[in-house]
Amino acid sequence: MSDIFTLGIDVGSTASKCIIMRNGEEIVAKSLIDVGAGTSGPQRAIEAVLEDAGMKKEDMAYTLATGYGRTSLMDGIADKQMSELSCHAKGASFLFPNVHTVIDIGGQDVKVLHIDNGAMTNFQMNDKCAAGTGRFLDVMARVLEVKVEDLGRLGAMSKKKVGISSTCTVFAESEVISQLSMGTDKCDIIDGIHRSVAHRVTGLAHRIGVVPDVVMTGGVAQNTGVVKALQEELGCPIKTSPLTQYNGALGAALLAWQAASRRR
Amino acid sequence: MSINALLDEFKGKAATPKQQLAEYKAQGKKVIGVLPYFAPEELVYAAGMVPMGIWGSNTKTISRAKEYCATFYCTIAQLALEMLLDGTMDGLDGIITPTICDTLRPMSQNYRVSMGDKMKVIFLAHPQNRFEDFGLQFCVDQYNHVKADLEEVCGHKIEDAAIQDAIRVYNKSRAARREFVKLASEHCDVITPTLRSAVLKAFFFMEKPAYTAKLEELNAELKKLPVCDWQGTKVVTSGIICDNPKLLEIFEENHIAIAADDVAHESRAFRVDAPEDEKDPVMALAKQFANQDYDVLLYDPKSSENRRADFVVNMVKESGAQGLVLFMQQFCDPEEMEYPYLKKALNDAGIPHIKLGIDQQMRDFGQASTAIQAFADVLELQK
């Protein structure tokens, strides 16, 4: 029987990610473009992943879109679209078979999923507020004049605890500016920001209960400072993967494979 | 008329209250705006005037109302005032302002002050202890105040016989709406969430006998259809109001039908009839209010028994729904404070639910769409 290739596309608010899988078992290629919904990002990510795999779009047995901009791909590109929550649940279960809690911090929202036997049985999302999201970290990095990818490393060098409000991005930004004007060390402020994010996310996670194994997905999981702060707040270890930012696309490719198998 | 023609008519009426107000005025009728909740509309009808429900707006934004309102008032109350200030409701001859929650109480005074001599503003305070004799008497006294104010607007006395007739007209309408809700679940392939909402919403703007006649016609047509073999999922909806078509379309996109509702703007408004055999018809209306139950806005002497949450849980079980969607109106204290009890009862019963934060100024439903779609996946596991 010939191989089945499936394409998962995760069009997030700040990045577009693609994964091609063979038979729902092996990742053949992946791509990431740093712009998301409403931009050229999705198209460029698709072109990049196909080039990486040396394949054509026609070689894909099934294409499934997810993420904030998922519906924009239903115009002839994707066969189906699904919510990123279902895809993150699927992706995390593939990477960590014993997962029961997924914390996904993306560009503009936070989601906590409860997983039983690989299926999502409950979830919580943040309300209409940027606090605790990737956008929150972007705003803070800009004010601090550091790169967002350096936040984890810089926060680890903190020597003193600084409290940052966890209630509102706008007010937290003012707090950071105020701390900077008082001469507070940037590393201490960054550490305070990470704890602020962790505090916010923990409140959301406790609404549905935190059951190990806990897995963190989404772009913010690459920030070691947030992961460490979250572990301390939750009081349990958190697993992450180098594929964390691709987790939604991975879940989409896996669900695409399931759909393609049913079609056969 | 065909089902589609009837549904189109209800849809049109639900979307055009301003046009209908103008038509009533052109016909020389007097119109009374009725704010939420539990106002004895029967008295308006008995006075020969047209009652029109005012439950905010999904198309306006708060601007002028900010002059009068605290920021933590719900958008329903603020947008109602906005429409009274911006000319939308200029044709009204009066409004009834019930005061059943902590927002509506001060808002009743904002309406009064802001309207000045523009229209009659009729204050209504329901009793907290609505079951006891003194509570019933208080309610009768209040309703008689409302009656006297309405008499001033219509220019004649409201006779008991007219109120008795109004009670029969309204009971008939409530029965038709209860039947429609049941039929809407059985025929959810035809009565989609947006159409279900439009049919129930049209009640607030149409003249009641005409509305009931159309609805009975629709019910009769629906009964002729075979019960649909629904392949999607079903939910019970709960909250104060969820009439935004854009939000309800997301349910349709995800094959989620509405099996029953615990919504103030919908079923909570027509669960209880007024007795038709009461000698004093105003007492009959007070008894109707006393018989209201399982509502977040009403005092429950047995609240420690969590009766309301059990009622909602049973509704989910009996309606064949797989879960519940709670439309949490922003800044609605009664609903927010009730939520932990409802959540506990739903969790104990193993019923999945989601709480969607909404307000009437929402124009983007991206996050709600993601949550509803994910919830549809969770519900599939419950089938």
XYZ file of C-alpha atoms in Angstrom:
647
model
C 0.000 0.000 0.000
C 1.367 3.415 -0.918
C 2.237 6.018 1.698
C -0.351 8.612 2.733
C 0.974 12.152 3.108
C -1.074 14.713 4.975
C -0.587 18.423 5.524
C -1.466 20.281 8.717
C -1.515 24.087 8.617
C -1.764 26.193 11.764
C -2.535 29.823 10.915
C -2.010 31.580 14.228
C -2.371 35.246 15.062
C 1.384 35.855 14.880
C 2.866 32.909 12.919
C 1.967 30.334 10.248
C 3.159 26.767 10.753
C 2.961 23.692 8.502
C 3.763 20.011 8.969
C 3.688 17.185 6.452
C 3.314 13.659 7.872
C 3.736 10.238 6.355
C 1.015 7.735 7.361
C 0.238 9.675 10.512
C 3.480 8.422 12.036
C 6.476 10.339 10.778
C 7.102 14.058 10.320
C 8.447 14.527 6.807
C 8.826 18.321 6.723
C 7.918 21.447 8.630
C 7.911 25.199 8.082
C 7.301 28.352 10.062
C 6.747 31.893 8.834
C 6.675 34.687 11.404
C 3.407 36.253 10.281
C -0.030 34.768 10.668
C -3.686 35.315 9.842
C -4.478 37.894 7.183
C -0.933 37.975 5.772
C 1.068 36.128 3.100
C 2.324 33.872 5.931
C 0.049 30.856 5.370
C 0.782 30.690 1.640
C 4.521 31.110 2.191
C 4.508 28.449 4.921
C 2.763 26.000 2.572
C 5.269 26.696 -0.221
C 8.169 26.285 2.214
C 6.978 22.968 3.661
C 6.322 21.519 0.207
C 9.771 22.612 -0.938
C 11.326 21.127 2.199
C 9.583 17.813 1.482
C 10.257 17.975 -2.259
C 6.560 17.448 -2.880
C 3.593 19.125 -4.537
C 0.290 20.115 -2.987
C -1.375 17.406 -5.123
C 0.694 14.790 -3.287
C -1.212 15.560 -0.083
C -4.026 13.083 0.522
C -5.703 15.493 2.935
C -5.051 19.007 4.175
C -6.434 20.265 7.454
C -6.285 23.880 8.617
C -6.390 25.130 12.177
C -5.616 28.279 14.164
C -7.173 31.720 14.288
C -7.032 32.126 10.473
C -8.169 28.575 9.656
C -11.322 29.523 7.772
C -9.340 31.614 5.265
C -7.873 28.378 3.881
C -11.237 26.788 3.142
C -11.168 28.495 -0.241
C -9.628 25.532 -2.109
C -6.490 25.009 0.011
C -7.691 22.910 2.950
C -10.133 19.988 2.886
C -11.326 20.737 6.394
C -10.771 23.155 9.249
C -10.817 22.365 12.963
C -10.311 24.395 16.104
C -6.760 24.665 17.389
C -7.860 23.184 20.707
C -8.646 19.815 19.136
C -5.413 19.964 17.129
C -3.261 20.846 20.147
C -4.851 17.974 22.068
C -4.029 15.605 19.225
C -0.478 16.906 18.732
C 0.353 16.805 22.435
C -1.029 13.264 22.766
C 1.202 12.180 19.878
C 4.313 13.695 21.443
C 3.454 12.771 25.050
C 1.085 9.751 25.227
C 0.531 10.177 28.991
C -0.583 13.808 28.751
C -3.680 14.829 30.726
C -3.286 18.609 30.744
C -2.182 20.825 27.867
C -1.380 24.481 28.448
C -1.204 26.284 25.130
C -0.056 29.881 25.196
C -0.303 31.384 21.767
C 0.031 34.863 20.350
C -3.338 36.164 21.479
C -4.917 33.581 23.739
C -4.344 30.998 26.414
C -6.016 27.611 26.456
C -5.939 24.830 28.996
C -7.131 21.430 27.799
C -7.992 18.328 29.761
C -7.150 15.123 27.912
C -8.459 11.622 28.572
C -7.154 8.746 26.451
C -5.857 11.126 23.837
C -9.158 13.003 23.451
C -10.031 16.478 24.731
C -12.845 16.215 27.286
C -12.815 19.731 28.743
C -11.149 23.075 28.132
C -10.876 26.681 29.285
C -9.911 29.742 27.280
C -8.873 33.177 28.470
C -11.393 35.974 28.192
C -10.944 38.896 25.835
C -7.697 40.084 27.356
C -4.076 39.942 26.226
C -2.677 39.406 29.744
C -0.768 36.141 29.961
C -0.484 35.691 26.177
C 2.391 35.861 23.718
C 1.257 39.374 22.821
C 1.810 40.390 26.441
C 5.438 39.204 26.205
C 5.893 40.960 22.834
C 4.732 44.253 24.338
C 7.008 43.869 27.363
C 10.028 42.908 25.231
C 9.513 46.032 23.131
C 9.408 48.281 26.178
C 12.523 46.589 27.594
C 14.311 46.856 24.222
C 15.179 43.158 24.148
C 14.304 40.388 21.704
C 11.357 38.246 22.773
C 13.426 35.092 22.208
C 16.021 36.369 24.728
C 13.487 36.808 27.565
C 14.036 33.293 29.001
C 17.838 33.661 29.122
C 17.733 37.164 30.601
C 15.079 36.288 33.198
C 17.295 33.434 34.444
C 19.904 36.024 35.462
C 17.505 37.744 37.865
C 18.755 38.249 41.420
C 15.813 40.034 43.000
C 12.053 39.512 42.880
C 10.072 42.323 41.261
C 6.290 42.217 41.278
C 4.472 42.969 38.009
C 0.676 43.233 37.886
C -1.025 40.288 36.272
C -4.275 42.033 35.497
C -3.834 44.107 32.356
C -1.266 44.424 29.557
C -1.627 48.183 29.377
C -1.173 48.745 33.111
C 1.593 46.138 33.311
C 3.414 48.044 30.546
C 3.158 51.212 32.648
C 4.523 49.283 35.620
C 7.508 48.096 33.587
C 8.229 51.648 32.416
C 7.961 52.808 36.008
C 10.384 50.085 37.159
C 12.836 51.027 34.387
C 12.702 54.691 35.379
C 13.521 53.656 38.959
C 16.606 51.874 37.656
C 15.421 48.313 38.365
C 17.529 45.667 36.653
C 15.982 44.464 33.384
C 16.577 40.807 34.271
C 14.612 41.226 37.505
C 11.750 42.894 35.630
C 11.722 40.087 33.055
C 11.575 37.483 35.806
C 8.636 39.411 37.304
C 6.908 39.386 33.903
C 7.331 35.615 33.614
C 5.846 35.075 37.052
C 3.003 37.409 36.127
C 2.196 35.279 33.055
C 2.458 32.076 35.113
C 0.138 33.467 37.772
C -2.480 34.391 35.222
C -2.323 31.046 33.413
C -2.413 29.083 36.684
C -5.713 30.726 37.583
C -7.177 29.549 34.281
C -5.700 26.033 34.642
C -7.189 25.532 38.104
C -10.672 26.153 36.712
C -10.616 22.737 35.058
C -8.032 21.075 37.290
C -4.408 20.217 36.607
C -3.696 16.498 36.142
C -0.165 15.285 35.271
C 1.393 14.832 32.804
C 1.246 18.533 32.063
C 2.446 19.582 28.634
C 2.996 23.123 27.453
C 2.584 23.972 23.769
C 2.545 27.106 21.624
C 5.266 29.634 20.953
C 5.538 30.841 24.555
C 6.590 27.322 25.666
C 9.977 28.168 24.110
C 10.458 30.744 26.848
C 12.209 28.795 29.610
C 11.458 31.547 32.107
C 7.691 31.181 31.697
C 7.915 27.372 31.842
C 9.971 27.528 35.069
C 7.617 30.069 36.668
C 4.615 28.002 35.673
C 6.155 24.847 37.159
C 6.641 26.689 40.436
C 3.085 28.066 40.428
C 1.489 24.727 39.542
C 3.838 22.688 41.712
C 4.408 20.018 39.091
C 6.831 19.408 36.212
C 5.878 20.645 32.763
C 6.932 18.837 29.618
C 7.774 20.685 26.434
C 8.995 19.615 23.036
C 11.322 21.243 20.482
C 8.247 21.005 18.235
C 6.158 23.082 20.637
C 5.429 25.840 18.155
C 4.419 23.250 15.560
C 2.111 21.345 17.899
C -1.110 22.704 16.383
C 0.065 21.937 12.842
C 1.188 18.498 14.007
C -2.256 17.766 15.448
C -3.830 19.038 12.227
C -1.638 16.715 10.115
C -2.577 13.772 12.384
C -6.289 14.545 12.189
C -5.869 14.963 8.422
C -4.391 11.473 8.317
C -7.394 10.101 10.220
C -9.711 11.787 7.729
C -7.706 10.507 4.761
C -7.805 6.962 6.180
C -11.578 7.147 6.551
C -11.867 8.407 2.997
C -10.001 5.349 1.709
C -48.298 29.990 4.400
C -45.283 27.754 3.941
C -42.794 27.207 6.751
C -40.178 29.250 4.911
C -42.575 32.140 4.333
C -43.570 32.147 7.994
C -39.947 32.006 9.118
C -39.038 34.851 6.759
C -41.802 36.938 8.269
C -40.656 36.301 11.842
C -37.064 37.003 10.819
C -38.106 40.292 9.239
C -40.124 41.341 12.287
C -37.313 40.447 14.694
C -34.895 42.648 12.742
C -37.107 45.729 12.278
C -38.518 47.014 15.593
C -38.062 50.653 14.604
C -40.072 50.168 11.414
C -42.862 48.433 13.333
C -42.935 51.214 15.899
C -43.385 53.709 13.055
C -46.196 51.594 11.596
C -48.034 51.417 14.936
C -47.761 55.184 15.274
C -48.987 55.683 11.703
C -52.039 53.587 12.631
C -52.717 55.976 15.524
C -51.771 53.435 18.199
C -50.004 54.256 21.417
C -46.875 52.209 22.147
C -45.255 51.398 25.496
C -41.640 50.210 25.719
C -41.175 47.363 28.178
C -37.755 46.866 29.717
C -36.589 43.553 31.239
C -37.841 41.664 33.257
C -41.288 40.422 34.402
C -43.272 43.569 33.602
C -47.031 42.838 33.449
C -47.357 43.537 29.728
C -50.953 42.342 29.933
C -51.869 45.731 31.440
C -50.497 47.535 28.372
C -52.455 45.276 26.066
C -55.586 45.693 28.207
C -55.193 49.472 27.863
C -55.450 49.091 24.076
C -51.812 50.039 23.587
C -48.963 48.089 21.977
C -46.200 46.796 24.269
C -42.730 46.538 22.683
C -39.874 44.796 24.449
C -36.592 46.690 24.751
C -33.654 44.313 25.294
C -30.754 46.398 23.985
C -29.389 46.171 20.454
C -26.796 44.140 18.565
C -26.013 46.935 16.120
C -25.498 50.025 18.261
C -22.598 51.180 20.397
C -22.845 52.991 23.712
C -22.178 56.686 23.413
C -24.817 59.057 24.831
C -25.824 56.604 27.562
C -22.337 56.938 29.059
C -23.411 60.304 30.415
C -25.781 58.468 32.768
C -24.339 55.001 33.315
C -21.626 53.455 35.435
C -19.168 51.462 33.297
C -20.157 48.217 35.008
C -23.783 48.322 33.860
C -24.595 45.589 31.345
C -24.837 46.551 27.692
C -28.523 45.528 27.604
C -29.457 48.331 30.015
C -27.018 50.849 28.525
C -28.039 50.231 24.921
C -31.712 50.436 25.876
C -30.995 53.932 27.175
C -28.882 54.683 24.102
C -31.887 53.958 21.869
C -34.091 56.152 24.025
C -31.560 58.978 23.708
C -30.567 58.705 20.052
C -34.065 58.966 18.644
C -34.565 55.278 17.788
C -37.471 54.990 20.232
C -38.829 58.512 19.887
C -42.268 57.258 18.941
C -42.843 55.598 22.289
C -45.571 57.011 24.535
C -44.042 55.571 27.655
C -41.766 52.917 29.116
C -42.083 50.526 32.042
C -38.858 50.174 34.011
C -38.752 47.077 36.244
C -36.057 47.053 38.925
C -35.377 43.397 39.507
C -31.552 43.571 39.537
C -28.896 45.913 40.926
C -28.354 47.496 37.513
C -31.989 47.988 36.564
C -32.745 49.626 39.907
C -30.509 52.686 39.410
C -31.110 52.564 35.665
C -34.828 53.176 36.293
C -33.847 56.606 37.626
C -31.458 57.239 34.742
C -34.308 56.514 32.326
C -36.601 58.850 34.283
C -34.134 61.726 34.483
C -32.944 61.419 30.893
C -36.443 61.192 29.415
C -37.789 64.214 31.299
C -41.085 65.149 29.636
C -40.305 63.176 26.481
C -42.384 60.183 27.551
C -44.025 58.690 30.611
C -41.515 56.605 32.607
C -43.360 54.047 34.733
C -41.468 52.701 37.736
C -42.051 49.106 38.814
C -40.615 47.384 41.890
C -41.363 43.696 42.293
C -41.460 42.190 45.794
C -38.534 40.061 46.908
C -40.825 37.851 49.038
C -43.269 37.145 46.270
C -45.079 34.098 47.736
C -46.474 35.402 51.025
C -49.770 37.299 51.237
C -47.940 40.547 51.975
C -45.693 39.972 48.949
C -48.673 39.349 46.719
C -50.394 42.472 48.070
C -47.231 44.529 47.481
C -47.098 43.241 43.912
C -50.803 44.062 43.382
C -50.185 47.592 44.699
C -47.234 48.041 42.375
C -49.151 46.725 39.384
C -52.027 49.085 40.252
C -49.546 51.983 40.189
C -48.414 50.824 36.761
C -52.082 50.493 35.726
C -52.845 54.047 36.874
C -49.851 55.426 34.959
C -50.889 53.512 31.850
C -54.435 54.884 32.196
C -52.939 58.360 32.198
C -51.147 57.602 28.904
C -54.088 55.910 27.166
C -56.633 58.364 28.549
C -59.205 55.914 29.840
C -59.756 53.421 32.628
C -58.442 49.892 32.154
C -61.398 47.611 32.910
C -61.044 44.275 34.707
C -62.675 42.494 31.774
C -59.975 43.888 29.467
C -57.239 42.577 31.791
C -58.937 39.163 31.946
C -58.962 39.133 28.148
C -55.296 40.190 28.035
C -54.378 37.328 30.375
C -56.064 34.854 28.007
C -54.252 36.392 25.001
C -50.881 36.176 26.747
C -51.426 32.673 28.112
C -52.244 31.547 24.581
C -49.037 33.152 23.316
C -46.959 31.554 26.083
C -48.429 28.128 25.297
C -47.630 28.586 21.599
C -44.048 29.584 22.382
C -43.575 26.621 24.722
C -44.825 24.325 22.002
C -42.592 25.995 19.421
C -39.500 25.437 21.585
C -40.320 21.721 21.757
C -40.983 21.530 18.009
C -37.812 23.505 17.253
C -35.785 20.745 18.912
C -37.644 17.980 17.079
C -37.172 19.805 13.775
C -33.789 21.387 14.387
C -32.829 20.745 10.765
C -35.453 23.347 9.764
C -35.480 25.558 12.866
C -31.808 26.499 13.087
C -30.509 28.432 16.119
C -30.761 31.771 14.247
C -34.344 31.085 13.114
C -35.353 29.815 16.558
C -34.042 33.044 18.050
C -35.783 35.203 15.430
C -39.162 33.522 15.983
C -38.970 34.033 19.757
C -37.588 37.569 19.451
C -40.382 38.682 17.096
C -42.800 38.309 20.028
C -41.359 41.407 21.649
C -42.200 43.643 18.673
C -45.346 42.197 17.070
C -48.909 42.675 18.232
C -49.636 39.633 20.358
C -52.756 38.122 18.730
C -51.131 38.409 15.291
C -47.887 36.913 16.598
C -49.637 33.981 18.268
C -51.748 33.250 15.175
C -48.616 33.129 12.998
C -46.762 30.998 15.527
C -49.642 28.531 15.846
C -49.636 28.301 12.049
C -45.907 27.591 12.075
C -46.310 25.013 14.846
C -49.040 23.261 12.869
C -46.809 23.098 9.790
C -43.863 21.798 11.821
C -46.023 19.061 13.329
C -46.704 17.732 9.840
C -42.986 17.070 9.326
C -41.319 13.852 10.466
C -39.059 14.303 13.510
C -35.608 14.901 12.074
C -32.776 12.402 12.387
C -30.229 14.910 13.676
C -26.649 13.808 13.119
C -25.090 16.798 14.865
C -25.092 17.562 18.575
C -27.581 19.393 20.796
C -27.139 21.831 23.648
C -29.223 23.714 26.162
C -28.525 27.441 26.153
C -28.575 29.526 29.312
C -28.165 33.207 30.127
C -29.975 36.509 29.853
C -30.024 36.945 26.083
C -28.346 35.338 23.065
C -30.024 36.820 20.003
C -26.999 37.834 17.941
C -27.403 36.070 14.574
C -23.642 36.123 13.923
C -22.993 34.280 17.159
C -25.791 31.787 16.555
C -24.564 31.101 13.017
C -21.416 29.624 14.567
C -23.612 26.961 16.162
C -25.032 26.133 12.759
C -21.576 25.939 11.178
C -20.632 23.370 13.823
C -23.882 21.360 13.571
C -24.999 22.268 17.072
C -28.751 22.536 17.556
C -30.596 24.009 20.537
C -32.611 21.361 22.393
C -34.072 23.713 25.022
C -33.156 26.952 26.725
C -32.860 28.585 30.108
C -32.592 32.085 28.657
C -34.361 35.103 30.167
C -35.173 36.573 26.732
C -36.580 33.197 25.632
C -38.118 30.390 27.749
C -37.753 32.043 31.144
C -40.191 34.652 29.775
C -42.985 32.177 29.050
C -42.664 29.303 31.478
C -45.461 30.504 33.767
C -49.053 31.411 32.881
C -51.331 33.743 34.828
C -54.377 32.107 36.420
C -57.526 32.777 34.392
C -60.014 32.078 37.187
C -58.852 34.740 39.658
C -61.548 37.259 40.617
C -59.121 40.175 40.689
C -57.126 40.067 37.414
C -54.343 42.208 38.894
C -53.972 39.593 41.640
C -53.803 36.980 38.870
C -50.799 38.821 37.416
C -49.209 39.061 40.878
C -49.686 35.312 41.308
C -48.090 34.708 37.945
C -45.013 36.573 39.152
C -45.094 34.663 42.456
C -45.138 31.378 40.554
C -41.990 32.227 38.596
C -39.123 30.007 39.716
C -35.616 28.767 38.941
C -34.453 32.202 37.828
C -31.190 33.861 38.851
C -33.033 37.158 39.331
C -35.569 35.824 41.811
C -35.231 35.286 45.538
C -35.185 31.615 46.477
C -35.785 30.891 50.189
C -34.377 27.403 49.572
C -31.309 28.556 47.680
C -29.043 26.300 49.759
C -30.685 23.320 48.034
C -29.317 24.519 44.669
C -32.757 23.984 43.130
C -32.112 26.203 40.135
C -28.967 24.368 39.072
C -30.745 21.015 39.482
C -33.580 22.350 37.344
C -31.127 23.284 34.572
C -29.307 19.937 34.842
C -32.641 18.118 34.481
C -33.475 20.281 31.490
C -30.264 19.150 29.785
C -30.983 15.491 30.574
C -34.649 15.553 29.583
C -34.112 17.521 26.377
C -31.597 15.027 25.003
C -28.832 17.627 24.863
C -25.211 16.575 25.239
C -24.100 19.789 26.935
C -24.846 23.373 27.905
C -23.671 26.723 26.584
C -23.834 29.581 29.056
C -23.946 33.044 27.517
C -22.437 35.120 30.286
C -23.480 38.717 29.775
C -20.621 41.021 30.730
C -21.199 42.736 34.097
C -24.272 40.618 34.894
C -23.810 40.124 38.634
C -26.750 37.733 39.167
C -25.545 35.372 36.445
C -21.898 35.589 37.549
C -22.775 34.860 41.168
C -25.011 31.978 40.180
C -22.391 30.400 37.910
C -20.326 28.467 40.516
C -23.482 26.644 41.656
C -24.520 25.853 38.111
C -20.988 24.727 37.260
C -20.884 22.396 40.258
C -24.232 20.794 39.413
C -23.241 20.339 35.754
C -19.868 18.844 36.699
C -21.478 16.517 39.251
C -23.882 15.326 36.564
C -21.063 14.870 34.035
C -22.548 17.433 31.658
C -19.953 19.360 29.649
C -20.479 23.089 29.343
C -18.777 26.248 28.182
C -19.183 29.781 29.419
C -19.023 32.327 26.610
C -18.459 35.900 27.720
C -20.650 38.130 25.568
C -21.960 41.661 25.359
C -24.111 43.441 22.816
C -21.246 45.506 21.420
C -19.329 42.414 20.275
C -18.663 42.510 16.557
C -15.859 39.931 16.274
C -16.631 36.357 17.226
C -13.266 34.730 16.427
C -12.608 33.535 19.956
C -16.218 32.412 20.471
C -16.009 30.534 17.185
C -12.915 28.649 18.347
C -14.532 27.784 21.687
C -17.809 26.626 20.103
C -16.003 24.536 17.494
C -13.848 22.890 20.169
C -16.958 22.326 22.290
C -18.614 20.580 19.342
C -15.680 18.152 19.300
C -16.103 17.520 23.049
C -19.863 16.977 22.598
C -19.279 14.397 19.864
C -17.616 12.232 22.520
C -20.807 12.409 24.620
C -23.074 10.981 21.918
